[in-house]
Amino acid sequence: MTTLSVDELRAAVARELPGVRADLERLVRIPGIAFDGFDFTPLERSAEAVAELLRAEGLEVQISRIGEGHPAVIGKKAAPAGAPTVLLYAHHDVQPPGDMSQWRTDPFEPTEIDGRLYGRGAADDKAGVMAHIAALRAFGDQLPVGVVLFIEGEEEFGSASLEDLLKKHQSELTADVIVIADSANWDIGVPALTTSLRGIVNSFVTVEVLQSAVHSGMYGGAVPDALMVMSRLLATLHDERGDVAVAGLVSKPASPLDYPEDRFRSEAGILDGVDLIGTGRIVDRIWTRPAISILGIDAPGTEGAPNALIPKAKAKLSMRLAPGDDPKSAYEALKAHLTKFVPWNAKISFEFEHDGNACVIDATGKYFDAVRDAFKVAYNGADTVEVGIGGSIPFIATFQEMFPNASIMVTGVEDPMSGAHGPNESLHLGEFERVCLAETLLLRNVALA
Ligand code: BES
Ligand code: MN
């Protein structure tokens, strides 16, 4: 199979970049959010916009959904005779913008400042969508592999219909190599392959003590209030050192990679003097051990709070699970822990939101060699680092089960300063060009492998 040369592809990516950037900005302007309570019409527009971009590259495109689920875009171009097929994954939905007062620019108006493009989804994961399209454009009509693009529309809200979507389209999605452009590089200029991700269980816990609010002077001292109960209860989730105290969760050692504490502190933006929690190496704590975070509490606000005992409080908890743990049994372990430790026999109840499996990837074989070679060229000789990710892409475990023979490469456009999910999310534009080139060369190397 003849294919364009590395130099031709390098020039082609440089030529395509301005158009790719313009289309990325167009996508960032569409606030497609799959969280309950949001207007879902932008997700339709964003699916249509992605579909249009894929049609323009000569792919056969369909927008697919399961029931009330959000629209995924599937685009396909058959492989030249004898060539492998590569499935390219990204998601077009984004996280909600969160506290608008924290954004320095409009989250849905892409803005370049000092070499970074700011906007919700500019990195996670609209840049992933556009990296795939950049590679298609670089090859034009000389694509040396078959491709199938799968651009999901509800990744950030737990991928509820993903498994059914994959089943529905299983034959169309079958591929030799899967490239998931939804992760992060180790540093700017240092490419990474992600080889482990944590699982997740999101749920709610509610505690109740009274039929309704009563005078805090008349009853306080003998009747507990719901926030007191909730505070004590949540405090039992971690031990004195900050390690998770729920029994029955899996913990493993992470890769030998060193994540220096000062670098970690500065990337996290933790305030001077505030301690880290947990024990052991940082990569163990964030990649291969459980974490429990309290994402929110429903209770009266402080402003105008009357002198009354609060009858009821609700908290949202997010558990991250080590590879090898099972979300269903971990959720049972969490409920058993909370039921055991709820103080003063307060009434306790639970509500499940969503979960997803962790995964581990064995990054060996000819296709992984092909990707390492591609990255080395795109990153001017830098070696690829194998990293874990504390976040979750539940989709990957599902893919591993359904396509056990495919090599799954988890790559991405994020860097430690991208601030995904927070205010002022941004994409490093220099890194984005390297990612586009890396993916283009990856397709070339897969064809030659
Ligand atoms: N792109 C992230 C996964 C990720 C997180 C990669 C951190 C690199 C660093 C993905 O879009 C994401 O955020 N997933 C959700 C999944 C959840 C809703 C099931 C997450 O981890 O919160
Ligand atoms: Mn993502």
CSV table of C-alpha atoms and ligand atoms in Angstrom, one decimal:
chain,number,residue,atom,x,y,z
A,1,MET,CA,0.0,0.0,0.0
A,2,THR,CA,1.4,3.4,-0.9
A,3,THR,CA,0.7,6.2,1.5
A,4,LEU,CA,1.6,9.8,1.8
A,5,SER,CA,5.1,10.4,3.3
A,6,VAL,CA,5.7,11.8,6.8
A,7,ASP,CA,6.8,15.1,5.3
A,8,GLU,CA,3.8,15.3,3.0
A,9,LEU,CA,1.5,14.6,6.0
A,10,ARG,CA,3.3,17.1,8.2
A,11,ALA,CA,2.7,19.8,5.5
A,12,ALA,CA,-0.9,18.6,5.1
A,13,VAL,CA,-1.7,19.0,8.8
A,14,ALA,CA,-0.1,22.5,8.8
A,15,ARG,CA,-2.3,23.3,5.8
A,16,GLU,CA,-5.5,22.0,7.4
A,17,LEU,CA,-4.9,23.5,10.8
A,18,PRO,CA,-6.6,26.9,10.3
A,19,GLY,CA,-9.8,25.2,9.0
A,20,VAL,CA,-9.7,22.7,11.8
A,21,ARG,CA,-9.4,25.5,14.3
A,22,ALA,CA,-12.3,27.4,12.8
A,23,ASP,CA,-14.5,24.3,13.0
A,24,LEU,CA,-13.4,23.6,16.6
A,25,GLU,CA,-14.6,27.1,17.5
A,26,ARG,CA,-17.9,26.5,15.7
A,27,LEU,CA,-18.4,23.4,17.9
A,28,VAL,CA,-17.5,25.1,21.1
A,29,ARG,CA,-20.2,27.7,20.4
A,30,ILE,CA,-22.8,24.9,20.7
A,31,PRO,CA,-23.6,24.3,24.4
A,32,GLY,CA,-24.5,20.6,24.2
A,33,ILE,CA,-25.0,19.3,27.7
A,34,ALA,CA,-26.5,15.9,28.5
A,35,PHE,CA,-27.1,16.6,32.2
A,36,ASP,CA,-30.7,16.3,33.5
A,37,GLY,CA,-32.4,19.7,33.7
A,38,PHE,CA,-30.5,21.2,30.7
A,39,ASP,CA,-32.0,22.2,27.3
A,40,PHE,CA,-31.1,19.2,25.1
A,41,THR,CA,-31.7,21.0,21.7
A,42,PRO,CA,-28.1,22.1,21.4
A,43,LEU,CA,-27.1,18.4,21.5
A,44,GLU,CA,-29.1,17.9,18.4
A,45,ARG,CA,-27.4,20.8,16.7
A,46,SER,CA,-23.9,19.7,17.8
A,47,ALA,CA,-24.6,16.1,16.5
A,48,GLU,CA,-25.8,17.7,13.2
A,49,ALA,CA,-22.7,19.9,13.0
A,50,VAL,CA,-20.4,16.9,13.6
A,51,ALA,CA,-22.3,14.8,11.0
A,52,GLU,CA,-21.9,17.6,8.5
A,53,LEU,CA,-18.1,17.7,9.1
A,54,LEU,CA,-17.9,13.9,8.5
A,55,ARG,CA,-20.1,14.0,5.4
A,56,ALA,CA,-17.7,16.6,4.0
A,57,GLU,CA,-14.9,14.1,4.3
A,58,GLY,CA,-16.8,11.6,2.2
A,59,LEU,CA,-18.0,9.4,5.1
A,60,GLU,CA,-21.3,7.7,5.2
A,61,VAL,CA,-22.9,9.2,8.2
A,62,GLN,CA,-25.8,8.4,10.5
A,63,ILE,CA,-27.1,10.0,13.7
A,64,SER,CA,-28.1,7.3,16.1
A,65,ARG,CA,-29.8,7.2,19.5
A,66,ILE,CA,-31.5,4.7,21.8
A,67,GLY,CA,-35.0,5.8,23.0
A,68,GLU,CA,-34.7,9.1,24.9
A,69,GLY,CA,-30.9,8.9,24.8
A,70,HIS,CA,-28.8,11.7,23.2
A,71,PRO,CA,-27.6,11.6,19.6
A,72,ALA,CA,-24.3,9.8,18.7
A,73,VAL,CA,-22.8,10.4,15.3
A,74,ILE,CA,-21.4,7.4,13.3
A,75,GLY,CA,-19.4,7.9,10.2
A,76,LYS,CA,-17.8,5.2,8.0
A,77,LYS,CA,-15.4,4.9,5.2
A,78,ALA,CA,-14.5,1.4,4.0
A,79,ALA,CA,-10.9,0.2,4.2
A,80,PRO,CA,-8.8,-0.1,1.0
A,81,ALA,CA,-8.4,-3.8,0.1
A,82,GLY,CA,-6.4,-5.6,2.8
A,83,ALA,CA,-6.0,-2.5,5.0
A,84,PRO,CA,-7.0,-2.4,8.7
A,85,THR,CA,-10.0,-0.5,10.0
A,86,VAL,CA,-9.6,2.1,12.8
A,87,LEU,CA,-12.4,3.2,15.1
A,88,LEU,CA,-12.0,6.8,16.2
A,89,TYR,CA,-13.9,7.8,19.3
A,90,ALA,CA,-14.6,11.2,20.9
A,91,HIS,CA,-17.6,12.9,22.5
A,92,HIS,CA,-19.5,16.0,21.4
A,93,ASP,CA,-21.3,16.7,24.7
A,94,VAL,CA,-19.7,18.8,27.4
A,95,GLN,CA,-19.8,19.4,31.1
A,96,PRO,CA,-22.1,22.2,32.4
A,97,PRO,CA,-20.2,25.5,32.7
A,98,GLY,CA,-20.6,25.5,36.5
A,99,ASP,CA,-20.2,28.8,38.4
A,100,MET,CA,-20.3,31.4,35.6
A,101,SER,CA,-18.8,34.1,37.8
A,102,GLN,CA,-15.5,32.0,37.8
A,103,TRP,CA,-15.1,32.2,34.0
A,104,ARG,CA,-12.8,35.0,32.7
A,105,THR,CA,-14.4,34.6,29.2
A,106,ASP,CA,-17.8,33.4,28.0
A,107,PRO,CA,-17.6,29.6,28.1
A,108,PHE,CA,-19.4,29.2,24.8
A,109,GLU,CA,-17.5,31.9,23.0
A,110,PRO,CA,-14.0,30.4,22.2
A,111,THR,CA,-11.3,32.9,23.0
A,112,GLU,CA,-7.6,32.7,22.4
A,113,ILE,CA,-5.3,34.0,25.2
A,114,ASP,CA,-1.5,33.4,25.2
A,115,GLY,CA,-1.6,30.3,22.9
A,116,ARG,CA,-4.5,28.7,24.6
A,117,LEU,CA,-8.1,28.5,23.3
A,118,TYR,CA,-10.6,29.0,26.2
A,119,GLY,CA,-14.1,27.6,26.2
A,120,ARG,CA,-16.2,24.7,27.6
A,121,GLY,CA,-15.3,21.6,25.6
A,122,ALA,CA,-12.4,23.4,23.8
A,123,ALA,CA,-10.3,20.5,25.2
A,124,ASP,CA,-12.8,17.9,26.6
A,125,ASP,CA,-13.7,16.7,24.1
A,126,LYS,CA,-14.4,18.8,21.0
A,127,ALA,CA,-10.6,19.0,20.3
A,128,GLY,CA,-10.7,15.2,20.3
A,129,VAL,CA,-13.5,15.3,17.7
A,130,MET,CA,-11.5,17.8,15.6
A,131,ALA,CA,-8.2,15.8,15.9
A,132,HIS,CA,-9.9,12.9,14.2
A,133,ILE,CA,-11.2,15.1,11.5
A,134,ALA,CA,-7.8,16.8,11.0
A,135,ALA,CA,-6.3,13.4,10.3
A,136,LEU,CA,-9.0,12.6,7.7
A,137,ARG,CA,-8.4,16.0,6.1
A,138,ALA,CA,-4.7,15.5,6.0
A,139,PHE,CA,-5.0,12.4,4.0
A,140,GLY,CA,-7.9,13.6,1.7
A,141,ASP,CA,-8.7,10.9,-0.7
A,142,GLN,CA,-5.6,8.9,0.1
A,143,LEU,CA,-6.7,7.5,3.5
A,144,PRO,CA,-4.7,4.3,3.9
A,145,VAL,CA,-7.0,2.6,6.4
A,146,GLY,CA,-10.7,2.2,6.8
A,147,VAL,CA,-12.3,4.4,9.5
A,148,VAL,CA,-15.4,4.5,11.6
A,149,LEU,CA,-16.0,7.5,13.7
A,150,PHE,CA,-18.1,7.2,16.8
A,151,ILE,CA,-18.8,10.5,18.4
A,152,GLU,CA,-20.9,10.1,21.5
A,153,GLY,CA,-23.4,12.6,22.8
A,154,GLU,CA,-23.8,11.8,26.5
A,155,GLU,CA,-20.3,10.8,27.8
A,156,GLU,CA,-20.3,13.4,30.5
A,157,PHE,CA,-23.6,12.2,31.9
A,158,GLY,CA,-22.6,8.6,32.3
A,159,SER,CA,-23.1,7.1,28.8
A,160,ALA,CA,-26.5,5.6,29.7
A,161,SER,CA,-27.3,4.3,26.2
A,162,LEU,CA,-23.8,3.5,25.1
A,163,GLU,CA,-23.9,-0.3,25.6
A,164,ASP,CA,-27.1,-0.5,23.6
A,165,LEU,CA,-25.7,1.8,20.9
A,166,LEU,CA,-22.6,-0.4,20.6
A,167,LYS,CA,-24.7,-3.5,20.4
A,168,LYS,CA,-27.0,-2.0,17.8
A,169,HIS,CA,-24.0,-1.0,15.6
A,170,GLN,CA,-21.6,-3.8,16.6
A,171,SER,CA,-20.9,-5.0,13.0
A,172,GLU,CA,-20.4,-1.4,11.7
A,173,LEU,CA,-18.1,-0.6,14.6
A,174,THR,CA,-15.8,-3.6,14.3
A,175,ALA,CA,-12.2,-2.5,14.0
A,176,ASP,CA,-8.6,-3.6,14.4
A,177,VAL,CA,-7.6,-0.5,16.3
A,178,ILE,CA,-9.6,1.9,18.4
A,179,VAL,CA,-8.3,5.4,19.1
A,180,ILE,CA,-10.0,7.2,22.0
A,181,ALA,CA,-9.1,10.8,21.9
A,182,ASP,CA,-10.5,11.8,25.3
A,183,SER,CA,-7.6,11.7,27.7
A,184,ALA,CA,-4.6,13.8,28.6
A,185,ASN,CA,-0.9,14.0,27.8
A,186,TRP,CA,1.7,13.8,30.6
A,187,ASP,CA,2.9,17.3,30.0
A,188,ILE,CA,3.0,19.8,27.1
A,189,GLY,CA,5.4,18.2,24.6
A,190,VAL,CA,5.3,14.8,26.3
A,191,PRO,CA,2.9,12.4,24.6
A,192,ALA,CA,1.1,9.7,26.7
A,193,LEU,CA,-0.8,6.5,26.2
A,194,THR,CA,-3.3,6.0,29.0
A,195,THR,CA,-3.2,2.4,30.2
A,196,SER,CA,-5.5,2.5,33.2
A,197,LEU,CA,-8.6,4.4,34.2
A,198,ARG,CA,-10.7,4.4,37.3
A,199,GLY,CA,-14.3,3.2,37.5
A,200,ILE,CA,-17.0,5.4,39.0
A,201,VAL,CA,-20.2,5.3,41.0
A,202,ASN,CA,-22.2,8.5,41.5
A,203,SER,CA,-25.1,8.4,44.0
A,204,PHE,CA,-27.1,10.4,46.6
A,205,VAL,CA,-27.6,9.9,50.3
A,206,THR,CA,-30.4,11.5,52.2
A,207,VAL,CA,-30.7,11.8,56.0
A,208,GLU,CA,-33.9,12.8,57.8
A,209,VAL,CA,-34.6,13.5,61.5
A,210,LEU,CA,-37.8,15.5,61.8
A,211,GLN,CA,-41.2,15.8,60.1
A,212,SER,CA,-40.5,19.5,59.5
A,213,ALA,CA,-38.2,22.3,60.8
A,214,VAL,CA,-38.7,23.3,64.5
A,215,HIS,CA,-37.4,26.0,66.8
A,216,SER,CA,-33.7,25.5,67.5
A,217,GLY,CA,-34.0,27.0,70.9
A,218,MET,CA,-36.9,24.8,72.0
A,219,TYR,CA,-35.5,21.5,70.7
A,220,GLY,CA,-31.8,22.1,70.1
A,221,GLY,CA,-29.7,20.1,72.5
A,222,ALA,CA,-31.9,17.1,72.5
A,223,VAL,CA,-32.9,16.8,68.8
A,224,PRO,CA,-30.1,16.4,66.2
A,225,ASP,CA,-30.4,18.5,63.1
A,226,ALA,CA,-30.0,16.9,59.6
A,227,LEU,CA,-26.7,18.8,58.8
A,228,MET,CA,-25.2,17.6,62.1
A,229,VAL,CA,-26.1,14.1,61.1
A,230,MET,CA,-24.8,14.5,57.6
A,231,SER,CA,-21.5,16.1,58.7
A,232,ARG,CA,-20.8,13.2,61.1
A,233,LEU,CA,-21.8,10.7,58.5
A,234,LEU,CA,-19.7,12.1,55.7
A,235,ALA,CA,-16.7,12.4,58.1
A,236,THR,CA,-16.7,8.6,58.5
A,237,LEU,CA,-15.9,8.1,54.8
A,238,HIS,CA,-12.2,8.9,55.3
A,239,ASP,CA,-9.8,8.0,58.1
A,240,GLU,CA,-7.7,10.5,60.0
A,241,ARG,CA,-5.1,10.5,57.3
A,242,GLY,CA,-7.6,11.0,54.5
A,243,ASP,CA,-7.6,7.4,53.1
A,244,VAL,CA,-11.0,6.1,52.1
A,245,ALA,CA,-12.4,4.2,55.1
A,246,VAL,CA,-15.1,2.2,53.3
A,247,ALA,CA,-14.4,-1.5,53.7
A,248,GLY,CA,-14.4,-3.8,50.7
A,249,LEU,CA,-13.0,-1.6,48.0
A,250,VAL,CA,-10.1,-2.7,45.8
A,251,SER,CA,-6.7,-0.9,45.9
A,252,LYS,CA,-3.7,-1.6,43.7
A,253,PRO,CA,-0.2,-0.1,43.1
A,254,ALA,CA,0.1,2.2,40.1
A,255,SER,CA,2.8,2.5,37.5
A,256,PRO,CA,6.3,3.4,38.7
A,257,LEU,CA,6.0,6.9,37.2
A,258,ASP,CA,7.0,9.7,39.6
A,259,TYR,CA,4.6,12.6,40.0
A,260,PRO,CA,6.5,15.0,42.2
A,261,GLU,CA,4.4,16.5,45.0
A,262,ASP,CA,5.3,20.1,44.2
A,263,ARG,CA,4.2,19.6,40.5
A,264,PHE,CA,1.0,17.9,41.6
A,265,ARG,CA,0.3,20.6,44.1
A,266,SER,CA,0.8,23.4,41.5
A,267,GLU,CA,-1.2,21.6,38.8
A,268,ALA,CA,-4.1,21.0,41.2
A,269,GLY,CA,-3.9,24.6,42.4
A,270,ILE,CA,-4.2,23.5,46.0
A,271,LEU,CA,-3.8,26.5,48.3
A,272,ASP,CA,-0.4,27.0,50.0
A,273,GLY,CA,-0.2,25.1,53.3
A,274,VAL,CA,-3.3,22.9,52.7
A,275,ASP,CA,-2.4,19.2,53.2
A,276,LEU,CA,-2.9,16.5,50.6
A,277,ILE,CA,-5.0,13.6,51.9
A,278,GLY,CA,-4.2,9.9,51.8
A,279,THR,CA,-1.0,8.0,52.1
A,280,GLY,CA,1.6,6.5,49.7
A,281,ARG,CA,2.7,7.6,46.3
A,282,ILE,CA,0.6,10.2,44.6
A,283,VAL,CA,0.0,8.1,41.4
A,284,ASP,CA,-1.4,5.3,43.6
A,285,ARG,CA,-3.7,7.7,45.3
A,286,ILE,CA,-5.1,9.2,42.2
A,287,TRP,CA,-5.0,6.3,39.7
A,288,THR,CA,-5.3,2.9,41.4
A,289,ARG,CA,-7.0,3.5,44.7
A,290,PRO,CA,-10.6,4.5,45.5
A,291,ALA,CA,-11.5,8.1,46.1
A,292,ILE,CA,-14.7,9.5,47.5
A,293,SER,CA,-15.7,13.1,46.9
A,294,ILE,CA,-18.7,15.0,48.1
A,295,LEU,CA,-20.0,16.9,45.1
A,296,GLY,CA,-22.8,18.8,46.6
A,297,ILE,CA,-25.2,19.1,49.5
A,298,ASP,CA,-28.9,20.1,49.5
A,299,ALA,CA,-29.6,22.0,52.7
A,300,PRO,CA,-30.8,25.5,53.4
A,301,GLY,CA,-28.3,28.3,52.5
A,302,THR,CA,-26.8,30.4,55.2
A,303,GLU,CA,-28.4,33.7,54.0
A,304,GLY,CA,-31.6,34.2,55.9
A,305,ALA,CA,-31.4,30.8,57.7
A,306,PRO,CA,-33.9,30.9,60.5
A,307,ASN,CA,-33.2,29.6,64.0
A,308,ALA,CA,-34.6,26.2,63.2
A,309,LEU,CA,-33.4,22.6,63.2
A,310,ILE,CA,-33.1,21.3,59.6
A,311,PRO,CA,-35.2,18.2,59.1
A,312,LYS,CA,-33.5,16.7,56.0
A,313,ALA,CA,-30.3,16.9,54.0
A,314,LYS,CA,-29.1,15.3,50.8
A,315,ALA,CA,-25.5,14.8,49.6
A,316,LYS,CA,-24.1,13.8,46.2
A,317,LEU,CA,-21.2,11.4,46.4
A,318,SER,CA,-18.8,10.4,43.7
A,319,MET,CA,-16.7,7.3,44.2
A,320,ARG,CA,-13.8,6.6,41.9
A,321,LEU,CA,-12.8,2.9,41.8
A,322,ALA,CA,-9.5,1.2,41.2
A,323,PRO,CA,-9.1,-1.1,38.2
A,324,GLY,CA,-10.3,-4.5,39.2
A,325,ASP,CA,-13.1,-3.2,41.4
A,326,ASP,CA,-16.7,-3.7,40.5
A,327,PRO,CA,-19.1,-0.7,40.6
A,328,LYS,CA,-22.1,-2.7,41.7
A,329,SER,CA,-20.3,-4.3,44.7
A,330,ALA,CA,-18.6,-1.0,45.5
A,331,TYR,CA,-22.0,0.8,45.7
A,332,GLU,CA,-23.2,-2.0,48.0
A,333,ALA,CA,-20.1,-1.4,50.2
A,334,LEU,CA,-20.8,2.3,50.3
A,335,LYS,CA,-24.4,1.9,51.3
A,336,ALA,CA,-23.4,-0.7,54.0
A,337,HIS,CA,-20.9,1.7,55.4
A,338,LEU,CA,-23.3,4.7,55.5
A,339,THR,CA,-26.0,2.6,57.0
A,340,LYS,CA,-23.7,1.3,59.7
A,341,PHE,CA,-22.3,4.7,60.6
A,342,VAL,CA,-25.3,7.0,60.4
A,343,PRO,CA,-25.4,8.6,63.8
A,344,TRP,CA,-28.4,8.5,66.3
A,345,ASN,CA,-30.5,6.2,64.1
A,346,ALA,CA,-31.4,9.0,61.7
A,347,LYS,CA,-33.4,7.8,58.7
A,348,ILE,CA,-31.1,7.2,55.8
A,349,SER,CA,-31.9,6.5,52.1
A,350,PHE,CA,-30.0,6.1,48.9
A,351,GLU,CA,-30.4,6.9,45.2
A,352,PHE,CA,-28.2,5.7,42.5
A,353,GLU,CA,-27.2,8.0,39.6
A,354,HIS,CA,-24.8,6.2,37.3
A,355,ASP,CA,-21.7,4.0,37.3
A,356,GLY,CA,-19.0,2.8,35.0
A,357,ASN,CA,-16.2,0.2,34.9
A,358,ALA,CA,-12.5,0.9,35.4
A,359,CYS,CA,-10.1,-0.6,32.9
A,360,VAL,CA,-6.5,-1.6,32.2
A,361,ILE,CA,-4.9,-1.7,28.8
A,362,ASP,CA,-2.0,-3.9,27.8
A,363,ALA,CA,-0.2,-1.6,25.4
A,364,THR,CA,1.8,-4.2,23.5
A,365,GLY,CA,1.8,-5.4,20.0
A,366,LYS,CA,2.5,-4.1,16.5
A,367,TYR,CA,-0.2,-1.4,16.6
A,368,PHE,CA,1.1,0.0,19.9
A,369,ASP,CA,4.6,0.1,18.4
A,370,ALA,CA,3.1,1.9,15.5
A,371,VAL,CA,1.5,4.5,17.7
A,372,ARG,CA,4.7,5.1,19.7
A,373,ASP,CA,6.7,5.6,16.5
A,374,ALA,CA,4.0,8.1,15.3
A,375,PHE,CA,4.1,10.0,18.6
A,376,LYS,CA,7.9,10.2,18.6
A,377,VAL,CA,7.9,11.8,15.2
A,378,ALA,CA,5.1,14.2,16.0
A,379,TYR,CA,6.7,15.2,19.3
A,380,ASN,CA,10.1,15.8,17.9
A,381,GLY,CA,11.8,12.7,19.4
A,382,ALA,CA,10.0,12.6,22.8
A,383,ASP,CA,9.2,9.1,24.1
A,384,THR,CA,5.7,8.2,24.9
A,385,VAL,CA,4.9,7.9,28.6
A,386,GLU,CA,2.3,5.3,29.9
A,387,VAL,CA,0.0,7.0,32.4
A,388,GLY,CA,-3.0,6.2,34.4
A,389,ILE,CA,-5.9,8.5,34.7
A,390,GLY,CA,-8.0,9.0,37.8
A,391,GLY,CA,-11.0,9.9,35.7
A,392,SER,CA,-13.3,7.5,34.0
A,393,ILE,CA,-14.3,6.6,30.4
A,394,PRO,CA,-16.7,3.7,31.1
A,395,PHE,CA,-17.0,3.1,27.4
A,396,ILE,CA,-13.6,1.6,27.2
A,397,ALA,CA,-14.4,-1.5,29.4
A,398,THR,CA,-17.5,-2.0,27.3
A,399,PHE,CA,-15.4,-1.9,24.2
A,400,GLN,CA,-12.9,-4.3,25.6
A,401,GLU,CA,-15.6,-6.8,26.2
A,402,MET,CA,-17.2,-6.4,22.8
A,403,PHE,CA,-14.1,-6.3,20.7
A,404,PRO,CA,-11.5,-8.3,22.6
A,405,ASN,CA,-9.1,-8.4,19.7
A,406,ALA,CA,-8.9,-4.7,19.0
A,407,SER,CA,-5.9,-2.7,20.2
A,408,ILE,CA,-7.4,0.2,22.2
A,409,MET,CA,-5.3,3.4,22.3
A,410,VAL,CA,-6.3,6.0,24.8
A,411,THR,CA,-4.8,9.3,23.7
A,412,GLY,CA,-5.9,12.8,24.1
A,413,VAL,CA,-5.6,16.5,23.8
A,414,GLU,CA,-5.7,17.6,27.4
A,415,ASP,CA,-2.6,18.8,29.2
A,416,PRO,CA,-2.2,19.4,33.0
A,417,MET,CA,-3.4,23.0,32.6
A,418,SER,CA,-6.5,22.3,30.5
A,419,GLY,CA,-8.8,22.6,33.5
A,420,ALA,CA,-11.4,20.2,32.1
A,421,HIS,CA,-14.7,20.3,34.1
A,422,GLY,CA,-13.7,23.5,35.8
A,423,PRO,CA,-14.1,27.2,34.9
A,424,ASN,CA,-11.7,28.5,32.2
A,425,GLU,CA,-11.2,25.1,30.4
A,426,SER,CA,-8.7,25.5,27.7
A,427,LEU,CA,-6.7,23.8,24.9
A,428,HIS,CA,-3.0,24.4,24.3
A,429,LEU,CA,-2.9,25.2,20.6
A,430,GLY,CA,0.7,24.1,20.0
A,431,GLU,CA,-0.1,20.8,21.7
A,432,PHE,CA,-3.3,20.5,19.6
A,433,GLU,CA,-1.2,20.7,16.4
A,434,ARG,CA,1.1,18.0,17.6
A,435,VAL,CA,-1.9,15.9,18.5
A,436,CYS,CA,-3.4,16.3,15.0
A,437,LEU,CA,-0.1,15.3,13.5
A,438,ALA,CA,0.4,12.4,15.9
A,439,GLU,CA,-3.0,11.0,15.0
A,440,THR,CA,-2.4,11.4,11.3
A,441,LEU,CA,1.0,9.6,11.5
A,442,LEU,CA,-0.7,7.0,13.7
A,443,LEU,CA,-3.1,6.1,10.9
A,444,ARG,CA,-0.2,5.9,8.5
A,445,ASN,CA,1.8,3.6,10.7
A,446,VAL,CA,-1.2,1.4,11.4
A,447,ALA,CA,-1.6,0.9,7.7
A,448,LEU,CA,2.0,0.0,7.3
A,449,ALA,CA,2.2,-2.2,10.4
B,1,BES,N1,-12.1,13.2,29.4
B,1,BES,C1,-12.7,12.7,30.6
B,1,BES,C2,-11.8,11.6,31.2
B,1,BES,C3,-10.5,12.1,31.7
B,1,BES,C4,-10.5,12.7,32.9
B,1,BES,C5,-9.4,12.1,30.9
B,1,BES,C6,-9.3,13.2,33.4
B,1,BES,C7,-8.2,12.6,31.4
B,1,BES,C8,-8.1,13.2,32.6
B,1,BES,C9,-14.1,12.3,30.4
B,1,BES,O1,-14.8,13.1,29.5
B,1,BES,C10,-14.8,12.4,31.7
B,1,BES,O2,-14.7,13.4,32.4
B,1,BES,N2,-15.5,11.4,32.1
B,1,BES,C11,-16.4,11.4,33.2
B,1,BES,C12,-17.1,10.1,33.2
B,1,BES,C13,-18.3,9.9,34.0
B,1,BES,C14,-19.3,11.0,33.8
B,1,BES,C15,-18.9,8.6,33.9
B,1,BES,C16,-15.6,11.5,34.5
B,1,BES,O3,-14.5,11.0,34.7
B,1,BES,O4,-16.1,12.2,35.4
B,2,MN,MN,-13.9,13.7,27.9
